[in-house]
mmCIF file of C-alpha atoms and ligand atoms in Angstrom:
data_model
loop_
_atom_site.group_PDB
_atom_site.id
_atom_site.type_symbol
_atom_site.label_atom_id
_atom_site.label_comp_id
_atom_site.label_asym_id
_atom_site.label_seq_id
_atom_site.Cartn_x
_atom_site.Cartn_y
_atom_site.Cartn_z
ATOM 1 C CA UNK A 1 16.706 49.114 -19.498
ATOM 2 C CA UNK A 2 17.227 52.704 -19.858
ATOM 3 C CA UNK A 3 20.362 52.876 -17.562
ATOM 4 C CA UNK A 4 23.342 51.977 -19.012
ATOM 5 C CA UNK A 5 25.151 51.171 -16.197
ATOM 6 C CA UNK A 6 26.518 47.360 -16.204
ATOM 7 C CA UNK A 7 26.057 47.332 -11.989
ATOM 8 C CA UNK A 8 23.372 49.712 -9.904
ATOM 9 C CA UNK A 9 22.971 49.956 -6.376
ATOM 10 C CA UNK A 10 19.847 51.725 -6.209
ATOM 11 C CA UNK A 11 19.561 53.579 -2.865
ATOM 12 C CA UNK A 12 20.249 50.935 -0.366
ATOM 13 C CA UNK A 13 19.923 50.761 3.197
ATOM 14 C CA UNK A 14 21.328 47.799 5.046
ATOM 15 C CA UNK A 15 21.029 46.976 8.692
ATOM 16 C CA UNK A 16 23.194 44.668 11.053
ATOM 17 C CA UNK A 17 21.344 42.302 13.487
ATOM 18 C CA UNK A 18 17.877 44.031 12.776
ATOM 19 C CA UNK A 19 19.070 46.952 14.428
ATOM 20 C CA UNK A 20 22.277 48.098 13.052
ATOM 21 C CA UNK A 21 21.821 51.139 10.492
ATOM 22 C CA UNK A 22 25.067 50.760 8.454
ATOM 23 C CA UNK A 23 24.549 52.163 4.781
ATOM 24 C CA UNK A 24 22.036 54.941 4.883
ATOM 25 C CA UNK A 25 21.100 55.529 1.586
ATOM 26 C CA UNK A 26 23.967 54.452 -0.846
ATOM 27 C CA UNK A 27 23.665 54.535 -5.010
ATOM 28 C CA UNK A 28 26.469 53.703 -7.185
ATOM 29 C CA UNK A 29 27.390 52.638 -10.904
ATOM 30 C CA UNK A 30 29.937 50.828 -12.539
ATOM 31 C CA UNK A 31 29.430 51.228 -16.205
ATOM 32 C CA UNK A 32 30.901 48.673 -18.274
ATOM 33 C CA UNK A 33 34.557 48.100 -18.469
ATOM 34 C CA UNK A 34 35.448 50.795 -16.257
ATOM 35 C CA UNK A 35 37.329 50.860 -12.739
ATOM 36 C CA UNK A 36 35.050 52.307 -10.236
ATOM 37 C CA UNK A 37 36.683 53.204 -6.612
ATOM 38 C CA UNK A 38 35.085 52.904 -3.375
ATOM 39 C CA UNK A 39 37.018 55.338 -0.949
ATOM 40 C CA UNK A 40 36.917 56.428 2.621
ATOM 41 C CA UNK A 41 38.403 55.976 6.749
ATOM 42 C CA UNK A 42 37.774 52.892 8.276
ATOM 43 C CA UNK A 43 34.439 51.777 8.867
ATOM 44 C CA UNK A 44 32.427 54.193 6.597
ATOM 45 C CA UNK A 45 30.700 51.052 5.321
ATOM 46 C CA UNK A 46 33.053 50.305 2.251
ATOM 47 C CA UNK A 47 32.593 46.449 3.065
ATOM 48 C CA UNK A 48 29.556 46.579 3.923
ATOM 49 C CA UNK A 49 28.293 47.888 0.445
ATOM 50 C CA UNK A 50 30.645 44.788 -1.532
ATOM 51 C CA UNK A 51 29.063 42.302 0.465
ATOM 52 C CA UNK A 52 25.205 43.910 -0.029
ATOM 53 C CA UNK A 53 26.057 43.517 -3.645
ATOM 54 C CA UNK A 54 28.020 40.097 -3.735
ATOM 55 C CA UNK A 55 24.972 39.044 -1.473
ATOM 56 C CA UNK A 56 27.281 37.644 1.286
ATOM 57 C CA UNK A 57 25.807 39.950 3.753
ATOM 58 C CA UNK A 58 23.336 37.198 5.032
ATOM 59 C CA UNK A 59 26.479 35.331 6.552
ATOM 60 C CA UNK A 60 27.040 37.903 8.818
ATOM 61 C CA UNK A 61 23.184 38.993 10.165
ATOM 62 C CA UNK A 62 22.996 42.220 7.445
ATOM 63 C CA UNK A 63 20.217 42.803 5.796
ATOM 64 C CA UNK A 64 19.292 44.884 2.525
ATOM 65 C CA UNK A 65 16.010 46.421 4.187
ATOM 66 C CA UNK A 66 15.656 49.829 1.593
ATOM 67 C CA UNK A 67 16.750 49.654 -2.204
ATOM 68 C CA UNK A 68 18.083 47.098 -5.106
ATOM 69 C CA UNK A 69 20.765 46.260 -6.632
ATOM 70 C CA UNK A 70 21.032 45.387 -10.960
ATOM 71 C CA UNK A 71 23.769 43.627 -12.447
ATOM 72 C CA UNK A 72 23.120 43.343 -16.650
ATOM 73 C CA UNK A 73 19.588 45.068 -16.579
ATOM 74 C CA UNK A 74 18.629 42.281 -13.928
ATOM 75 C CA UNK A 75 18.059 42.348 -10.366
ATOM 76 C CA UNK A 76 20.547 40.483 -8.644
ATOM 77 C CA UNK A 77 19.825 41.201 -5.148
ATOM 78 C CA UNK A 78 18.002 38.193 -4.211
ATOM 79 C CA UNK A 79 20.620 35.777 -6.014
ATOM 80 C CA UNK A 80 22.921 33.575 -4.181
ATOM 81 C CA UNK A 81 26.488 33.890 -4.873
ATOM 82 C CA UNK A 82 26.827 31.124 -6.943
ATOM 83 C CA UNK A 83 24.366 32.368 -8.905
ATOM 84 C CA UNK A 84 26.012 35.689 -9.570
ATOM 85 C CA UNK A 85 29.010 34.287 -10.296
ATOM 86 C CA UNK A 86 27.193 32.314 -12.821
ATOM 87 C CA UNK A 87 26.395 35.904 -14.528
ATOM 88 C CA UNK A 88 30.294 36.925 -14.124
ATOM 89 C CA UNK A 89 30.452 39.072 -11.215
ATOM 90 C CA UNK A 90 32.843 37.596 -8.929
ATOM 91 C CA UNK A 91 34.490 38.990 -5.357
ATOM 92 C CA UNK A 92 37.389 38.821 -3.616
ATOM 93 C CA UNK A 93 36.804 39.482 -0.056
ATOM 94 C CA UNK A 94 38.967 41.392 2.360
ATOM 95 C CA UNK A 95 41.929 39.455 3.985
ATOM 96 C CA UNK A 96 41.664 37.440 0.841
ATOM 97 C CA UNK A 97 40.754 33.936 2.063
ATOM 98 C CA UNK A 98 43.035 31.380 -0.106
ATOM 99 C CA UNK A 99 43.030 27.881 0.993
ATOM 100 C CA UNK A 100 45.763 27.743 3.132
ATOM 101 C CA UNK A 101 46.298 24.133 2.549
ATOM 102 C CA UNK A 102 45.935 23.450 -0.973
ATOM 103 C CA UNK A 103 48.771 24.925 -3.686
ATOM 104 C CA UNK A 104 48.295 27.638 -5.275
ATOM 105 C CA UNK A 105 47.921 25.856 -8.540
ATOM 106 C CA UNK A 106 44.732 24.208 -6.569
ATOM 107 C CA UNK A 107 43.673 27.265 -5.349
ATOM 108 C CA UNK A 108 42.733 28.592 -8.833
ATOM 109 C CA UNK A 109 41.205 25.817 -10.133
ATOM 110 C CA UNK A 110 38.634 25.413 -7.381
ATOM 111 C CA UNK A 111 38.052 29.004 -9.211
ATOM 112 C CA UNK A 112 36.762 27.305 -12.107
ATOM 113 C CA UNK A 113 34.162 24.903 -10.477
ATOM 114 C CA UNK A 114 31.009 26.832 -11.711
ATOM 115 C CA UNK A 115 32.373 26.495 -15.203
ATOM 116 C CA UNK A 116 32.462 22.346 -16.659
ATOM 117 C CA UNK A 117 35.757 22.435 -18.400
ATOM 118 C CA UNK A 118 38.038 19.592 -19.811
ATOM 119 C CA UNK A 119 41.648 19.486 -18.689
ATOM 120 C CA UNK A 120 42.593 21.233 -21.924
ATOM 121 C CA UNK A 121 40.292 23.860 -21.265
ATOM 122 C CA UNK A 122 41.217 24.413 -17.620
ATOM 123 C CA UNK A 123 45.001 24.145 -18.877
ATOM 124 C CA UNK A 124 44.494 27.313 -21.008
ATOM 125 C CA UNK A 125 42.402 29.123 -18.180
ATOM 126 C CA UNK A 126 45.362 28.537 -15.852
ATOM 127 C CA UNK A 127 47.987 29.653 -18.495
ATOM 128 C CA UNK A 128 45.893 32.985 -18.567
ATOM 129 C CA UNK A 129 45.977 33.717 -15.161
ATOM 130 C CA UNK A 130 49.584 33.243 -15.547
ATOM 131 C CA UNK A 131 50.195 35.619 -18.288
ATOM 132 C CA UNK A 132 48.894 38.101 -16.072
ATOM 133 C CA UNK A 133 49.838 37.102 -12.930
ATOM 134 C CA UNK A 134 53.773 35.544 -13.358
ATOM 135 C CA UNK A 135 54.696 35.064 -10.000
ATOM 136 C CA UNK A 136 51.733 33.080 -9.637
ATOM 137 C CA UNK A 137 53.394 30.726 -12.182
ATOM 138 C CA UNK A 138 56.655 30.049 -10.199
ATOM 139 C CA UNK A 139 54.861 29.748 -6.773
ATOM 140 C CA UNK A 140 52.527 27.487 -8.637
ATOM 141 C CA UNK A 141 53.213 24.565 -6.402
ATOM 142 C CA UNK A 142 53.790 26.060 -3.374
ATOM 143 C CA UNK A 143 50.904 25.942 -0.371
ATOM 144 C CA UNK A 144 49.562 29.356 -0.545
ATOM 145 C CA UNK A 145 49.626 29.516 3.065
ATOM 146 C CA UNK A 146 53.012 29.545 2.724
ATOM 147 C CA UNK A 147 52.839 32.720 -0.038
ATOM 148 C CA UNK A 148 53.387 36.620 0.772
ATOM 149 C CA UNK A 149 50.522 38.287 1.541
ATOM 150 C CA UNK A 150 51.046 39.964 -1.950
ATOM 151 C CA UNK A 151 51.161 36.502 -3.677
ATOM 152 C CA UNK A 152 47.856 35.288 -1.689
ATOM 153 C CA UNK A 153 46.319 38.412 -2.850
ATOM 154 C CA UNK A 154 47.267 37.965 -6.077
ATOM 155 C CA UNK A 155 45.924 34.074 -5.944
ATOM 156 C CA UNK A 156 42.718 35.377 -4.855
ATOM 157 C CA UNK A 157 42.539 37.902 -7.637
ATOM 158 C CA UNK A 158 43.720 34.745 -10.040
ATOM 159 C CA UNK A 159 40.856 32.634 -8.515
ATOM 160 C CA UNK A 160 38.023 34.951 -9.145
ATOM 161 C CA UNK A 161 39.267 34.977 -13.341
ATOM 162 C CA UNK A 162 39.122 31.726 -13.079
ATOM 163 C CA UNK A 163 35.475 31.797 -13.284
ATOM 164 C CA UNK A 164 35.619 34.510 -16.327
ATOM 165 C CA UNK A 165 33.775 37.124 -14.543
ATOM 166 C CA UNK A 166 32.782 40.161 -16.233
ATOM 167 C CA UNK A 167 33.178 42.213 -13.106
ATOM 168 C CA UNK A 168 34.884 42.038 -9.583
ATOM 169 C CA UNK A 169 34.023 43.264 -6.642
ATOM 170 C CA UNK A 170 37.459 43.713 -4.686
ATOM 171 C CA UNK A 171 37.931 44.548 -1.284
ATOM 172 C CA UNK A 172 41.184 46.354 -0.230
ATOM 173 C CA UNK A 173 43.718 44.893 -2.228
ATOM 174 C CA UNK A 174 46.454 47.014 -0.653
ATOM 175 C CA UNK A 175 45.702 45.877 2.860
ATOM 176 C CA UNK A 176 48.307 44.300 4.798
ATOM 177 C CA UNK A 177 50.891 44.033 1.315
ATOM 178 C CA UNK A 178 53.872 45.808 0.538
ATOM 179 C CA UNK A 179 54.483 48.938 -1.432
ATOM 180 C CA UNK A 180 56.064 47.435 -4.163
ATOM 181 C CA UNK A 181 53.435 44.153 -4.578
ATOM 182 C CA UNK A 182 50.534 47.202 -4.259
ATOM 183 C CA UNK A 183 51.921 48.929 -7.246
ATOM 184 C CA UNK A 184 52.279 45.163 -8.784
ATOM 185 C CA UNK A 185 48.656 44.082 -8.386
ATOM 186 C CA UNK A 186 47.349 47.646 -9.759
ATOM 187 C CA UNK A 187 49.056 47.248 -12.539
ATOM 188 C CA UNK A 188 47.624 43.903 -13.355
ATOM 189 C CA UNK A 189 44.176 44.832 -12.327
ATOM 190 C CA UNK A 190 45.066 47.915 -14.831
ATOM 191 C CA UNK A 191 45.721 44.970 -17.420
ATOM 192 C CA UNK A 192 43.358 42.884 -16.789
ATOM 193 C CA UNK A 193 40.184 45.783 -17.325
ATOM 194 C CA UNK A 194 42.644 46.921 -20.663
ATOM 195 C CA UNK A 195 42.978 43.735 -22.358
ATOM 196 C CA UNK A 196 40.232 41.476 -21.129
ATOM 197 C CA UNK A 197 37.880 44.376 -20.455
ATOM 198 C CA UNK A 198 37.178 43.365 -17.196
ATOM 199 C CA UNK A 199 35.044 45.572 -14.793
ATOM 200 C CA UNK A 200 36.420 46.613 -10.741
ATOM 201 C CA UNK A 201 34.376 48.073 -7.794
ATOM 202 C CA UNK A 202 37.419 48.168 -5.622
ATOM 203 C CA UNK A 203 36.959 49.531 -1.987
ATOM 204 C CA UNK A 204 40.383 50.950 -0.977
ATOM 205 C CA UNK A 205 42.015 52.884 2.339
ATOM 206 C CA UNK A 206 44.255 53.707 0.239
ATOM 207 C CA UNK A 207 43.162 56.596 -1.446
ATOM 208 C CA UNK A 208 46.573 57.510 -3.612
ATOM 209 C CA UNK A 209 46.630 54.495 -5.439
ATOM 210 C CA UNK A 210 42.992 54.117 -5.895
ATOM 211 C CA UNK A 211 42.599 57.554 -7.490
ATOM 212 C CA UNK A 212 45.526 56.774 -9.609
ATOM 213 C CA UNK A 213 44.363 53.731 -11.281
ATOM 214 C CA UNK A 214 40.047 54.496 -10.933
ATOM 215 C CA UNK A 215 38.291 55.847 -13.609
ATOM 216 C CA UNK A 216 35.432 57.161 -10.900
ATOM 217 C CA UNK A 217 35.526 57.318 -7.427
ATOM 218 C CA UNK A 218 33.051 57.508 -4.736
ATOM 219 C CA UNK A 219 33.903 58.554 -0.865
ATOM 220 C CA UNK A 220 31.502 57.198 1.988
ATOM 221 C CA UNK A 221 31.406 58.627 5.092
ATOM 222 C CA UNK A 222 29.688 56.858 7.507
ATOM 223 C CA UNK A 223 27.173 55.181 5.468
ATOM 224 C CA UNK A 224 26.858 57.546 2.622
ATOM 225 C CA UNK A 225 28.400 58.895 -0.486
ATOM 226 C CA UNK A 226 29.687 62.643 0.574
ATOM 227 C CA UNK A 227 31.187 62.886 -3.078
ATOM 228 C CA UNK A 228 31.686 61.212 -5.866
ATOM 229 C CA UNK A 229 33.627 62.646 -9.590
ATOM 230 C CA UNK A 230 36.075 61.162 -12.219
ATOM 231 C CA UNK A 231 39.158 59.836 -10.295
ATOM 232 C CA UNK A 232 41.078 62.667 -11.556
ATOM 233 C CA UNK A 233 38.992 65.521 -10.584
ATOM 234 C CA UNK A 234 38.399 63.586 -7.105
ATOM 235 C CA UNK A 235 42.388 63.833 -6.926
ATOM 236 C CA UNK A 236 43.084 67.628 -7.363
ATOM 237 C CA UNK A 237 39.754 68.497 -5.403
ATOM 238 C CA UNK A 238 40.978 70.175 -2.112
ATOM 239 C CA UNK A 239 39.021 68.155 0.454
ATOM 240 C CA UNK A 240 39.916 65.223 -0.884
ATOM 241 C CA UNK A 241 43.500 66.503 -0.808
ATOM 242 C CA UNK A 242 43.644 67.573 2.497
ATOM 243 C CA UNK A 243 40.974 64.809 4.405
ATOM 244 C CA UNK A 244 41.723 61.619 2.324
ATOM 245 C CA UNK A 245 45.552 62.576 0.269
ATOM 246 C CA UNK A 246 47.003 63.573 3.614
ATOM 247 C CA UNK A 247 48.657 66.954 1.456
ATOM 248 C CA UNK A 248 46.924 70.337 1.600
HETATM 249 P P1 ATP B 301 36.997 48.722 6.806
HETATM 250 O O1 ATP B 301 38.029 49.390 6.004
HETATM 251 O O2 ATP B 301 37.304 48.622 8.261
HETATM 252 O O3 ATP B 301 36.517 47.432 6.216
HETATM 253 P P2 ATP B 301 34.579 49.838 5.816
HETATM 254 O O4 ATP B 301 34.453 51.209 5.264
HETATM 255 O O5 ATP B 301 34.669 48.731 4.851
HETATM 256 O O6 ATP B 301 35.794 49.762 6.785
HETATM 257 P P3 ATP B 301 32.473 48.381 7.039
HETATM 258 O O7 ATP B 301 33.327 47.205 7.342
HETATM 259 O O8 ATP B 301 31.496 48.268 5.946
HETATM 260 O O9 ATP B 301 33.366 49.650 6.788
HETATM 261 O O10 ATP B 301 31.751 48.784 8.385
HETATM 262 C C1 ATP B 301 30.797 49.830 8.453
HETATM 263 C C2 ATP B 301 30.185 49.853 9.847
HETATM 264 O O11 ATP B 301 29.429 48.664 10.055
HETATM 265 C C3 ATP B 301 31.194 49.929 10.979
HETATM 266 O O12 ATP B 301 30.700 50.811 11.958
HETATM 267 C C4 ATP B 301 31.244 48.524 11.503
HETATM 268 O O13 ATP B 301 31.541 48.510 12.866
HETATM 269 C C5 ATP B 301 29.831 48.014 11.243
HETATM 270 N N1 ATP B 301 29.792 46.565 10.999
HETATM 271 C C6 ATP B 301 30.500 45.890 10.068
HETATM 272 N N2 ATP B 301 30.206 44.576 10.075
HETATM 273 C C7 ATP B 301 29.287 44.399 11.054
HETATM 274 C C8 ATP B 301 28.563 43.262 11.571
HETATM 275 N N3 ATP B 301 28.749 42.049 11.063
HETATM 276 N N4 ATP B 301 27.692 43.484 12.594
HETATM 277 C C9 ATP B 301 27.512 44.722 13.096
HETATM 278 N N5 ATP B 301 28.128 45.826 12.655
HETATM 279 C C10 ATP B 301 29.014 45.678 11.653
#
């Protein structure tokens, strides 16, 4: 109750297939309305540490085995995903994972399932999603398998506010997407934290980007955080310049 911060991960350890030490000791916050960046190379356990907190680690043999995790002054690290959803923190995984086969219309409904809403109701979550997200709104009957990469990004993204999270967890939104559609979804995520005061924990390769749109950033390195600072600080320090900004 004394901490502040909307999501803590409390020193965790996770292991893969009993045997597996991944995260070694990780702690992070993401107070309230803020975007919080998860940074660093492939494989320094940026996933890993999403799907500890979204709890989806159990589908793929990882295990929290050191540590907890609070979302709203409650621990959440025994919940099931439906159930944290329930409590508004949603995530979009890495590689994004719309229904190929349904539109993308479909696609972000079957965001609002957790929610009982009349037609009306769902009509004016959909219209929301396409404020923000416009191009979601003229590729609204197309199969999203049949989207950009950008666009199914962007449909995942749409999916998760269907369920009017308070938070999302969002794994590499840059991967895979062009420049252009990068800067696009940024800017929305930007908007969406402004004006609906929604939370990210965004784990990003991408370090430019990340630092230019975070509020706080933290930089793993094989299974710990090596630093961590206000996005802008992290930006002119001179490591991070010259390991992670590829300038020196
Ligand atoms: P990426 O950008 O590639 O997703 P990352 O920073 O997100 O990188 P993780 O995917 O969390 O890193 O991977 C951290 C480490 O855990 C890597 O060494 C990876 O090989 C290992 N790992 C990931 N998933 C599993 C798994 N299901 N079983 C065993 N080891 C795994």
């Amino acid at each position: 109750a004394d901490n502040p911060a909307y999501l803590s991960v409390n020193n965790i350890e996770v292991i893969y297939d009993h045997v597996i030490l991944v995260l070694k000791g990780i702690s992070l916050q993401v107070p309230q309305g803020k975007i919080v960046a998860l940074l660093g190379a492939n494989g320094a356990g940026k996933s890993t540490t999403l799907k500890a907190i979204s709890t989806l680690l159990k589908n793929e043999r990882g295990d929290i085995t050191k540590g907890d995790i609070h979302f709203r002054g409650e621990r959440v690290d025994q919940l099931t995903p439906n159930e944290l959803v329930k409590r508004g923190l949603s995530q979009v995984m890495e590689g994004r994972h719309c229904f190929a086969h349904l539109s993308v219309e479909e696609n972000l409904l079957t965001g609002a399932y957790t929610r009982h809403l009349s037609r009306s109701e769902l009509k004016a979550e959909l219209d929301k999603v396409y404020h923000y997200f416009p191009r979601l709104r003229e590729r609204r009957q197309s199969l999203a398998g049949y989207t950009s990469g950008g666009e199914q990004q962007m449909c995942a993204i749409g999916r998760a506010l269907m369920a009017r999270p308070s938070m999302i967890l969002l794994d590499e939104p840059s991967m895979g997407i062009a420049p252009q559609l990068v800067e696009e979804i940024f800017e929305i995520v930007k908007n969406l934290n402004q004006q609906e005061q929604v939370s990210f924990l965004l784990a990003e390769q991408n370090t430019n980007i990340a630092l230019r749109y975070a509020d706080f950033g933290y930089i793993l390195e094989n299974g710990r955080v090596v630093m961590e600072g206000e996005a802008q600080d992290l930006a002119s320090n001179e490591d991070v310049k010259e390991f992670y900004l590829g300038v020196s």
